Short mmCIF file of C-alpha atoms in Angstrom, two decimals:
data_model
loop_
_atom_site.label_atom_id
_atom_site.label_comp_id
_atom_site.label_asym_id
_atom_site.label_seq_id
_atom_site.Cartn_x
_atom_site.Cartn_y
_atom_site.Cartn_z
CA UNK C 291 102.22 -9.90 103.52
CA UNK C 292 99.77 -11.05 100.70
CA UNK C 293 102.34 -13.81 99.17
CA UNK C 294 99.35 -15.57 97.39
CA UNK C 295 98.06 -12.64 95.18
CA UNK C 296 100.60 -11.64 93.06
CA UNK C 297 99.65 -10.24 89.77
CA UNK C 298 95.45 -10.32 90.37
CA UNK C 299 94.36 -13.09 88.30
CA UNK C 300 94.95 -16.25 90.56
CA UNK C 301 92.60 -18.96 90.78
CA UNK C 302 90.96 -18.10 94.56
CA UNK C 303 88.18 -21.21 95.01
CA UNK C 304 86.24 -20.22 98.27
CA UNK C 305 83.78 -23.17 100.36
CA UNK C 306 81.29 -21.56 102.05
CA UNK C 307 79.57 -22.24 104.97
CA UNK C 308 76.83 -24.90 104.71
CA UNK C 309 74.11 -23.32 106.89
CA UNK C 310 72.04 -20.95 104.39
CA UNK C 311 72.27 -17.12 106.26
CA UNK C 312 76.03 -17.47 107.72
CA UNK C 313 76.83 -18.59 103.03
CA UNK C 314 74.60 -14.75 102.41
CA UNK C 315 76.75 -12.87 105.17
CA UNK C 316 79.59 -14.30 103.37
CA UNK C 317 78.92 -13.07 100.79
CA UNK C 318 80.87 -9.92 101.34
CA UNK C 319 84.19 -12.07 101.03
CA UNK C 320 83.30 -12.24 97.25
CA UNK C 321 82.20 -7.91 96.35
CA UNK C 322 85.85 -7.30 98.88
CA UNK C 323 87.72 -9.87 96.22
CA UNK C 324 86.40 -8.92 93.43
CA UNK C 325 86.92 -5.19 94.06
CA UNK C 326 90.87 -5.19 94.99
CA UNK C 327 91.17 -7.50 91.69
CA UNK C 328 88.54 -6.87 89.44
CA UNK C 329 90.37 -9.62 86.98
CA UNK C 330 90.26 -12.24 89.40
CA UNK C 331 88.30 -16.21 88.84
CA UNK C 332 86.60 -16.78 91.72
CA UNK C 333 85.33 -20.51 92.44
CA UNK C 334 83.12 -21.74 94.91
CA UNK C 335 82.35 -24.52 96.75
CA UNK C 336 78.92 -25.79 99.08
CA UNK C 337 76.13 -27.90 99.19
CA UNK C 338 73.67 -27.75 96.13
CA UNK C 339 71.14 -25.92 98.03
CA UNK C 340 73.73 -22.58 98.56
CA UNK C 341 74.98 -23.33 94.78
CA UNK C 342 70.90 -22.52 94.34
CA UNK C 343 71.63 -18.84 96.51
CA UNK C 344 74.74 -17.85 94.03
CA UNK C 345 74.16 -19.41 90.48
CA UNK C 346 72.98 -15.77 88.63
CA UNK C 347 76.58 -13.95 91.07
CA UNK C 348 78.86 -12.56 87.32
CA UNK C 349 81.36 -12.25 88.96
CA UNK C 350 81.59 -16.45 90.10
CA UNK C 351 83.24 -18.54 87.61
CA UNK C 352 82.38 -21.47 88.37
CA UNK C 353 81.04 -23.37 91.33
CA UNK C 354 81.15 -26.81 92.90
CA UNK C 355 79.18 -29.22 94.74
CA UNK C 356 80.15 -30.72 98.87
CA UNK C 357 77.96 -33.12 98.30
CA UNK C 358 78.99 -36.39 97.91
CA UNK C 359 76.91 -38.21 94.87
CA UNK C 360 77.18 -41.95 95.12
CA UNK C 361 78.39 -43.07 91.34
CA UNK C 362 76.53 -45.03 89.54
CA UNK C 363 79.79 -47.07 88.41
CA UNK C 364 80.50 -48.66 90.97
CA UNK C 365 78.14 -49.44 91.94
CA UNK C 366 77.15 -53.46 93.14
CA UNK C 367 73.62 -54.39 92.53
CA UNK C 368 72.61 -57.33 95.02
CA UNK C 369 70.20 -60.41 92.48
CA UNK C 370 67.87 -59.20 95.42
CA UNK C 371 67.37 -56.42 96.56
CA UNK C 372 65.77 -57.32 99.91
CA UNK C 373 67.59 -60.85 100.81
CA UNK C 374 69.17 -61.17 104.21
CA UNK C 375 72.78 -60.70 102.36
CA UNK C 376 71.95 -57.72 100.71
CA UNK C 377 70.89 -56.48 104.17
CA UNK C 378 73.62 -57.23 106.33
CA UNK C 379 75.90 -56.22 103.83
CA UNK C 380 74.39 -52.40 103.40
CA UNK C 381 76.19 -50.88 106.43
CA UNK C 382 79.30 -52.43 105.27
CA UNK C 383 79.42 -51.09 102.51
CA UNK C 384 78.11 -47.69 103.26
CA UNK C 385 80.96 -47.47 105.86
CA UNK C 386 83.54 -48.42 102.93
CA UNK C 387 82.03 -45.64 100.81
CA UNK C 388 82.41 -42.96 102.89
CA UNK C 389 86.15 -44.40 104.68
CA UNK C 390 86.91 -44.37 100.45
CA UNK C 391 85.34 -40.30 100.03
CA UNK C 392 87.32 -39.30 103.33
CA UNK C 393 90.96 -40.88 101.88
CA UNK C 394 90.14 -40.97 98.14
CA UNK C 395 87.37 -37.73 97.18
CA UNK C 396 87.31 -36.96 93.65
CA UNK C 397 88.37 -34.75 92.46
CA UNK C 398 87.07 -30.69 91.86
CA UNK C 399 85.17 -30.26 88.22
CA UNK C 400 83.30 -26.84 88.37
CA UNK C 401 80.63 -26.20 86.50
CA UNK C 402 80.01 -22.17 84.45
CA UNK C 403 76.39 -20.95 84.45
CA UNK C 404 75.72 -21.88 80.96
CA UNK C 405 76.45 -25.79 82.08
CA UNK C 406 80.38 -26.07 80.32
CA UNK C 407 82.45 -28.64 82.29
CA UNK C 408 86.20 -27.54 83.84
CA UNK C 409 89.08 -28.26 86.24
CA UNK C 410 91.19 -26.18 87.33
CA UNK C 411 94.45 -24.70 89.61
CA UNK C 412 93.93 -24.18 92.13
CA UNK C 413 96.22 -20.88 93.52
CA UNK C 414 94.49 -20.31 97.42
CA UNK C 415 91.63 -21.65 99.66
CA UNK C 416 89.04 -18.96 101.05
CA UNK C 417 87.37 -21.55 104.07
CA UNK C 418 84.23 -20.10 106.30
CA UNK C 419 83.36 -23.76 107.63
CA UNK C 420 84.69 -25.14 110.73
CA UNK C 421 84.92 -28.74 110.59
CA UNK C 422 88.24 -31.37 110.13
CA UNK C 423 86.34 -33.01 107.86
CA UNK C 424 85.88 -30.09 105.20
CA UNK C 425 89.66 -28.53 104.83
CA UNK C 426 90.76 -32.37 104.87
CA UNK C 427 88.76 -32.46 101.47
CA UNK C 428 90.15 -29.05 99.86
CA UNK C 429 93.81 -29.93 100.99
CA UNK C 430 93.28 -33.59 99.16
CA UNK C 431 91.16 -32.43 96.24
CA UNK C 432 92.58 -28.45 95.29
CA UNK C 433 96.41 -28.38 96.79
CA UNK C 434 96.40 -25.04 97.81
CA UNK C 435 97.51 -23.02 100.43
CA UNK C 436 94.45 -22.15 102.75
CA UNK C 437 93.50 -19.44 105.10
CA UNK C 438 89.80 -20.08 107.31
CA UNK C 439 87.94 -20.24 110.47
CA UNK C 440 88.27 -22.13 112.99
CA UNK C 441 91.27 -24.63 114.71
CA UNK C 442 92.06 -26.05 111.25
CA UNK C 443 92.83 -22.65 109.16
CA UNK C 444 96.35 -22.45 107.92
CA UNK C 445 98.87 -19.61 107.38
CA UNK C 446 95.97 -16.90 109.44
CA UNK C 447 97.92 -16.30 112.04
CA UNK C 448 96.16 -13.51 114.47
CA UNK C 449 93.11 -14.12 112.19
CA UNK C 450 92.10 -17.03 113.20
CA UNK C 451 92.06 -16.51 117.44
CA UNK C 452 89.63 -12.80 116.71
CA UNK C 453 86.69 -15.28 115.10
CA UNK C 454 83.92 -14.64 117.28
CA UNK C 455 85.85 -13.48 119.99
CA UNK C 456 84.85 -9.32 121.06
CA UNK C 457 86.52 -6.03 120.43
CA UNK C 458 88.06 -3.74 122.57
CA UNK C 459 84.79 -1.85 123.15
CA UNK C 460 83.49 -4.90 124.36
CA UNK C 461 80.62 -5.25 121.71
CA UNK C 462 80.40 -8.57 119.96
CA UNK C 463 82.12 -8.71 116.48
CA UNK C 464 79.06 -9.48 113.27
CA UNK C 465 79.43 -12.41 111.51
CA UNK C 466 80.40 -10.46 108.83
CA UNK C 467 82.67 -8.39 110.18
CA UNK C 468 84.32 -11.85 111.57
CA UNK C 469 84.09 -12.86 108.04
CA UNK C 470 85.76 -9.85 106.43
CA UNK C 471 88.69 -10.53 109.08
CA UNK C 472 89.29 -13.71 106.64
CA UNK C 473 90.70 -11.55 103.63
CA UNK C 474 92.97 -9.56 106.09
CA UNK C 475 96.35 -10.91 105.24
CA UNK C 476 95.70 -10.48 101.55
CA UNK C 477 94.52 -6.87 102.53
CA UNK C 478 95.25 -5.77 105.39
CA UNK C 479 93.35 -1.86 105.11
CA UNK C 480 89.88 -4.03 104.70
CA UNK C 481 86.19 -2.13 105.10
CA UNK C 482 83.63 -5.40 105.57
CA UNK C 483 81.22 -5.67 102.56
CA UNK C 484 77.39 -6.99 102.90
CA UNK C 485 75.90 -9.24 101.63
CA UNK C 486 75.02 -9.32 97.83
CA UNK C 487 72.79 -11.91 96.13
CA UNK C 488 72.32 -11.11 92.61
CA UNK C 489 68.60 -12.96 90.67
CA UNK C 490 68.35 -13.08 86.98
CA UNK C 491 65.31 -10.59 85.69
CA UNK C 492 64.38 -13.26 83.31
CA UNK C 493 63.80 -15.89 85.94
CA UNK C 494 62.07 -12.57 88.30
CA UNK C 495 59.50 -12.02 85.27
CA UNK C 496 58.74 -15.29 84.46
CA UNK C 497 57.60 -16.32 87.97
CA UNK C 498 56.31 -13.46 88.64
CA UNK C 499 53.71 -14.02 85.69
CA UNK C 500 53.28 -17.15 86.90
CA UNK C 501 51.99 -15.84 90.35
CA UNK C 502 50.20 -12.87 88.84
CA UNK C 503 47.82 -15.85 86.92
CA UNK C 504 47.31 -17.18 90.09
CA UNK C 505 46.58 -14.98 92.58
CA UNK C 506 46.28 -11.22 93.10
CA UNK C 507 49.04 -9.68 91.62
CA UNK C 508 52.28 -8.57 93.28
CA UNK C 509 53.31 -5.77 91.83
CA UNK C 510 50.74 -4.23 89.20
CA UNK C 511 48.77 -3.17 91.38
CA UNK C 512 51.06 -0.33 93.47
CA UNK C 513 47.89 0.41 95.83
CA UNK C 514 48.59 -3.53 96.65
CA UNK C 515 51.18 -3.54 100.36
CA UNK C 516 52.94 -7.59 100.01
CA UNK C 517 53.39 -8.67 103.45
CA UNK C 518 56.06 -11.87 103.28
CA UNK C 519 55.94 -14.04 106.56
CA UNK C 520 58.60 -16.13 107.36
CA UNK C 521 57.43 -18.39 110.83
CA UNK C 522 59.63 -20.88 110.63
CA UNK C 523 63.66 -21.58 111.03
CA UNK C 524 65.60 -25.07 110.30
CA UNK C 525 67.65 -24.29 113.54
CA UNK C 526 64.57 -24.72 115.74
CA UNK C 527 61.44 -23.37 117.08
CA UNK C 528 63.86 -20.80 120.14
CA UNK C 529 63.99 -18.99 116.54
CA UNK C 530 60.75 -18.49 115.83
CA UNK C 531 57.85 -15.82 117.28
CA UNK C 532 55.17 -17.98 118.97
CA UNK C 533 52.51 -19.26 115.98
CA UNK C 534 49.37 -17.38 117.97
CA UNK C 535 51.04 -14.00 117.84
CA UNK C 536 51.74 -14.96 113.84
CA UNK C 537 47.67 -15.79 113.56
CA UNK C 538 46.74 -12.26 115.21
CA UNK C 539 49.43 -9.71 113.28
CA UNK C 540 48.39 -11.63 110.59
CA UNK C 541 44.90 -10.63 111.43
CA UNK C 542 45.24 -6.94 111.92
CA UNK C 543 47.62 -7.03 108.67
CA UNK C 544 44.41 -7.96 106.96
CA UNK C 545 41.92 -6.02 108.12
CA UNK C 546 43.51 -3.23 105.63
CA UNK C 547 42.70 -3.99 102.11
CA UNK C 548 45.63 -2.95 100.67
CA UNK C 549 47.84 -4.91 102.67
CA UNK C 550 47.78 -8.72 101.42
CA UNK C 551 49.88 -11.58 102.74
CA UNK C 552 51.71 -14.60 101.66
CA UNK C 553 52.97 -17.59 103.60
CA UNK C 554 56.45 -18.81 102.79
CA UNK C 555 58.12 -22.45 104.07
CA UNK C 556 60.29 -24.63 102.97
CA UNK C 557 58.74 -28.84 102.62
CA UNK C 558 60.35 -29.46 105.71
CA UNK C 559 58.09 -26.61 107.80
CA UNK C 560 55.04 -27.09 105.12
CA UNK C 561 52.43 -28.79 106.93
CA UNK C 562 53.22 -26.31 109.93
CA UNK C 563 52.74 -23.26 108.05
CA UNK C 564 49.31 -24.61 106.35
CA UNK C 565 48.11 -24.82 109.70
CA UNK C 566 48.92 -20.98 110.89
CA UNK C 567 46.77 -20.27 107.50
CA UNK C 568 43.96 -23.23 108.07
CA UNK C 569 43.97 -20.39 112.11
CA UNK C 570 43.35 -18.19 110.21
CA UNK C 571 40.86 -18.36 108.17
CA UNK C 572 39.40 -20.21 110.69
CA UNK C 573 40.03 -16.15 112.08
CA UNK C 574 38.85 -14.06 109.47
CA UNK C 575 35.18 -16.61 109.39
CA UNK C 576 34.76 -15.93 113.18
CA UNK C 577 35.62 -11.80 112.77
CA UNK C 578 34.65 -11.01 109.63
CA UNK C 579 31.04 -10.42 107.67
CA UNK C 580 30.92 -13.18 105.24
CA UNK C 581 31.23 -11.15 102.39
CA UNK C 582 34.04 -9.39 103.31
CA UNK C 583 35.69 -13.06 104.73
CA UNK C 584 35.73 -13.97 101.32
CA UNK C 585 37.37 -11.61 100.03
CA UNK C 586 39.76 -11.18 102.48
CA UNK C 587 41.24 -15.02 101.83
CA UNK C 588 41.83 -13.77 98.30
CA UNK C 589 44.68 -11.89 100.02
CA UNK C 590 46.21 -14.36 102.02
CA UNK C 591 48.71 -16.91 99.31
CA UNK C 592 50.10 -19.90 101.19
CA UNK C 593 53.14 -20.74 98.97
CA UNK C 594 54.88 -23.23 101.69
CA UNK C 595 56.92 -26.15 99.99
CA UNK C 596 55.63 -24.80 96.39
CA UNK C 597 58.31 -22.05 96.06
CA UNK C 598 62.11 -23.29 94.85
CA UNK C 599 65.50 -21.61 96.59
CA UNK C 600 65.32 -18.71 93.30
CA UNK C 601 61.85 -18.17 93.21
CA UNK C 602 62.25 -17.61 97.01
CA UNK C 603 64.52 -15.33 95.69
CA UNK C 604 62.45 -13.31 93.50
CA UNK C 605 59.39 -12.65 96.45
CA UNK C 606 61.25 -11.90 98.96
CA UNK C 607 62.80 -8.93 96.16
CA UNK C 608 59.38 -8.25 95.27
CA UNK C 609 57.06 -8.17 97.93
CA UNK C 610 56.95 -4.50 100.40
CA UNK C 611 57.86 -6.18 104.11
CA UNK C 612 59.29 -9.24 104.79
CA UNK C 613 57.93 -10.76 108.92
CA UNK C 614 60.78 -13.52 109.92
CA UNK C 615 62.71 -14.90 112.51
CA UNK C 616 66.70 -14.74 112.94
CA UNK C 617 66.81 -16.97 109.88
CA UNK C 618 67.77 -17.56 105.99
CA UNK C 619 65.18 -15.70 104.06
CA UNK C 620 66.53 -12.99 106.43
CA UNK C 621 69.37 -12.90 105.90
CA UNK C 622 68.33 -13.05 101.82
CA UNK C 623 65.84 -10.13 101.73
CA UNK C 624 68.26 -8.15 103.02
CA UNK C 625 71.32 -9.12 100.06
CA UNK C 626 68.31 -8.56 97.38
CA UNK C 627 66.15 -5.14 98.52
CA UNK C 628 69.31 -3.30 100.44
CA UNK C 629 67.72 -0.15 98.75
CA UNK C 630 64.36 -1.01 100.63
CA UNK C 631 63.17 -1.28 104.27
CA UNK C 632 60.28 -3.35 104.13
CA UNK C 633 62.43 -6.12 106.93
CA UNK C 634 61.30 -6.95 110.26
CA UNK C 635 63.48 -9.61 112.07
CA UNK C 636 62.38 -10.74 115.29
CA UNK C 637 65.41 -12.11 117.24
CA UNK C 638 64.83 -13.83 121.19
CA UNK C 639 67.52 -16.88 121.80
CA UNK C 640 69.96 -15.32 119.45
CA UNK C 641 72.35 -12.43 119.38
CA UNK C 642 71.19 -9.62 116.70
CA UNK C 643 74.43 -8.08 116.82
CA UNK C 644 76.13 -11.29 115.48
CA UNK C 645 74.12 -12.62 112.78
CA UNK C 646 71.29 -9.87 112.61
CA UNK C 647 71.05 -7.66 109.36
CA UNK C 648 74.12 -5.04 109.52
CA UNK C 649 70.99 -2.35 110.10
CA UNK C 650 69.69 -2.42 113.35
CA UNK C 651 66.70 0.40 112.63
CA UNK C 652 65.06 -3.47 110.86
CA UNK C 653 65.61 -5.78 114.67
CA UNK C 654 62.87 -5.96 117.09
CA UNK C 655 64.21 -7.44 120.36
CA UNK C 656 63.53 -7.80 123.81
CA UNK C 657 67.02 -8.98 126.04
CA UNK C 658 66.55 -11.19 128.79
CA UNK C 659 68.65 -12.64 131.63
CA UNK C 660 69.02 -16.13 129.18
CA UNK C 661 69.56 -14.65 126.13
CA UNK C 662 70.78 -14.72 124.12
CA UNK C 663 71.03 -18.50 124.44
CA UNK C 664 71.37 -20.09 121.26
CA UNK C 665 69.71 -23.00 122.22
CA UNK C 666 67.21 -24.89 119.94
CA UNK C 667 64.14 -25.45 122.24
CA UNK C 668 63.62 -23.04 124.50
CA UNK C 669 63.89 -25.21 128.24
CA UNK C 670 61.05 -22.93 129.98
CA UNK C 671 58.89 -20.09 128.89
CA UNK C 672 59.88 -18.59 126.06
CA UNK C 673 60.04 -15.26 127.61
CA UNK C 674 62.11 -13.83 124.75
CA UNK C 675 60.26 -14.20 122.00
CA UNK C 676 56.74 -13.81 123.97
CA UNK C 677 58.26 -10.20 125.01
CA UNK C 678 57.85 -8.98 121.19
CA UNK C 679 54.39 -8.25 121.41
CA UNK C 680 51.94 -8.61 118.17
CA UNK C 681 51.55 -4.06 118.94
CA UNK C 682 55.11 -3.71 118.69
CA UNK C 683 55.18 -5.95 115.37
CA UNK C 684 51.88 -4.06 113.89
CA UNK C 685 53.70 -0.52 115.23
CA UNK C 686 56.73 -1.02 113.15
CA UNK C 687 55.13 -2.61 109.99
CA UNK C 688 53.30 0.78 110.22
CA UNK C 689 56.21 2.80 110.54
CA UNK C 690 58.39 1.25 107.53
CA UNK C 691 55.40 1.23 104.95
CA UNK C 692 54.56 4.36 105.66
#
């Protein structure tokens, strides 16, 4: 059945998904290939942000960005960039550049962890994206057999049809299992591997030291428990627990002098997180004495928009607990802190059986008649998330930290 990997030293290219959470769940494919063929060479193609997540993985030999960067050599400089002619020509130039990239994409150039660039002859592509464009680019740039997801897959009879379908017992198949199924033509007896990521130990120590100099120590005080809170989701607000619930929960947490809250978020959602933290500060002022409020605010740290993706991974690995919706940070925590509990995943509009943590004990989910809907924004009363009360989440927090 497997006519592509014969010696175990072939070069296999993996085109990772564009969404952070999906890319993390697909990391089990790397584990499966390396366990079966330890000497196989794995190359990864993904957007720049996704490459940061896998940059410290010792199992990957090279990385290449899927993002199209405009070449400065072919740039046409107009006499006046704001002239009427330049403005009129800009859409035409952009369209021509896209057509040229689509028909004649540049060759794949990979980079090692040490910054050494190289090209490679690809023996097999494993594509985990669904779009025609990604398939087309890989066909032109890699020029090798391909297995993958969706209708544009090649050499994957019986595998593509299984993706997203239901098993015989009627249960929805987890995305980790779906990705694993893609390797059945290579490894017929494959068993799903959970997500696994790596963080450089030197970077981890350096960043933790930097945080300790600015805020309360994360790890030096063993009695201090750090509760990371991720209130946003890139997909849309339908995945987010209500802001007022996060405020009430934080006020409960901060009553314990041995707990501190670390608010996370990217640049896109930082304004929303800042508003949430300000509301928490106002709540602290209204329910505590002045002296107690000053002490409590020291245990509120807002890092939204202030961390790189790799620094976020360090924080997620170091904290004692993460409270989040179905989001990229949730999957990062699952992959980085496998030996810990420390995760509360709040689900509503999506299905935890398909995209949740493999350990379902970390999930809080109150199924409604309309869920999972997979909408970006709830068109009605947001009952799926509002049914998860603050007290229920707080009790789960205490249970896991006990």
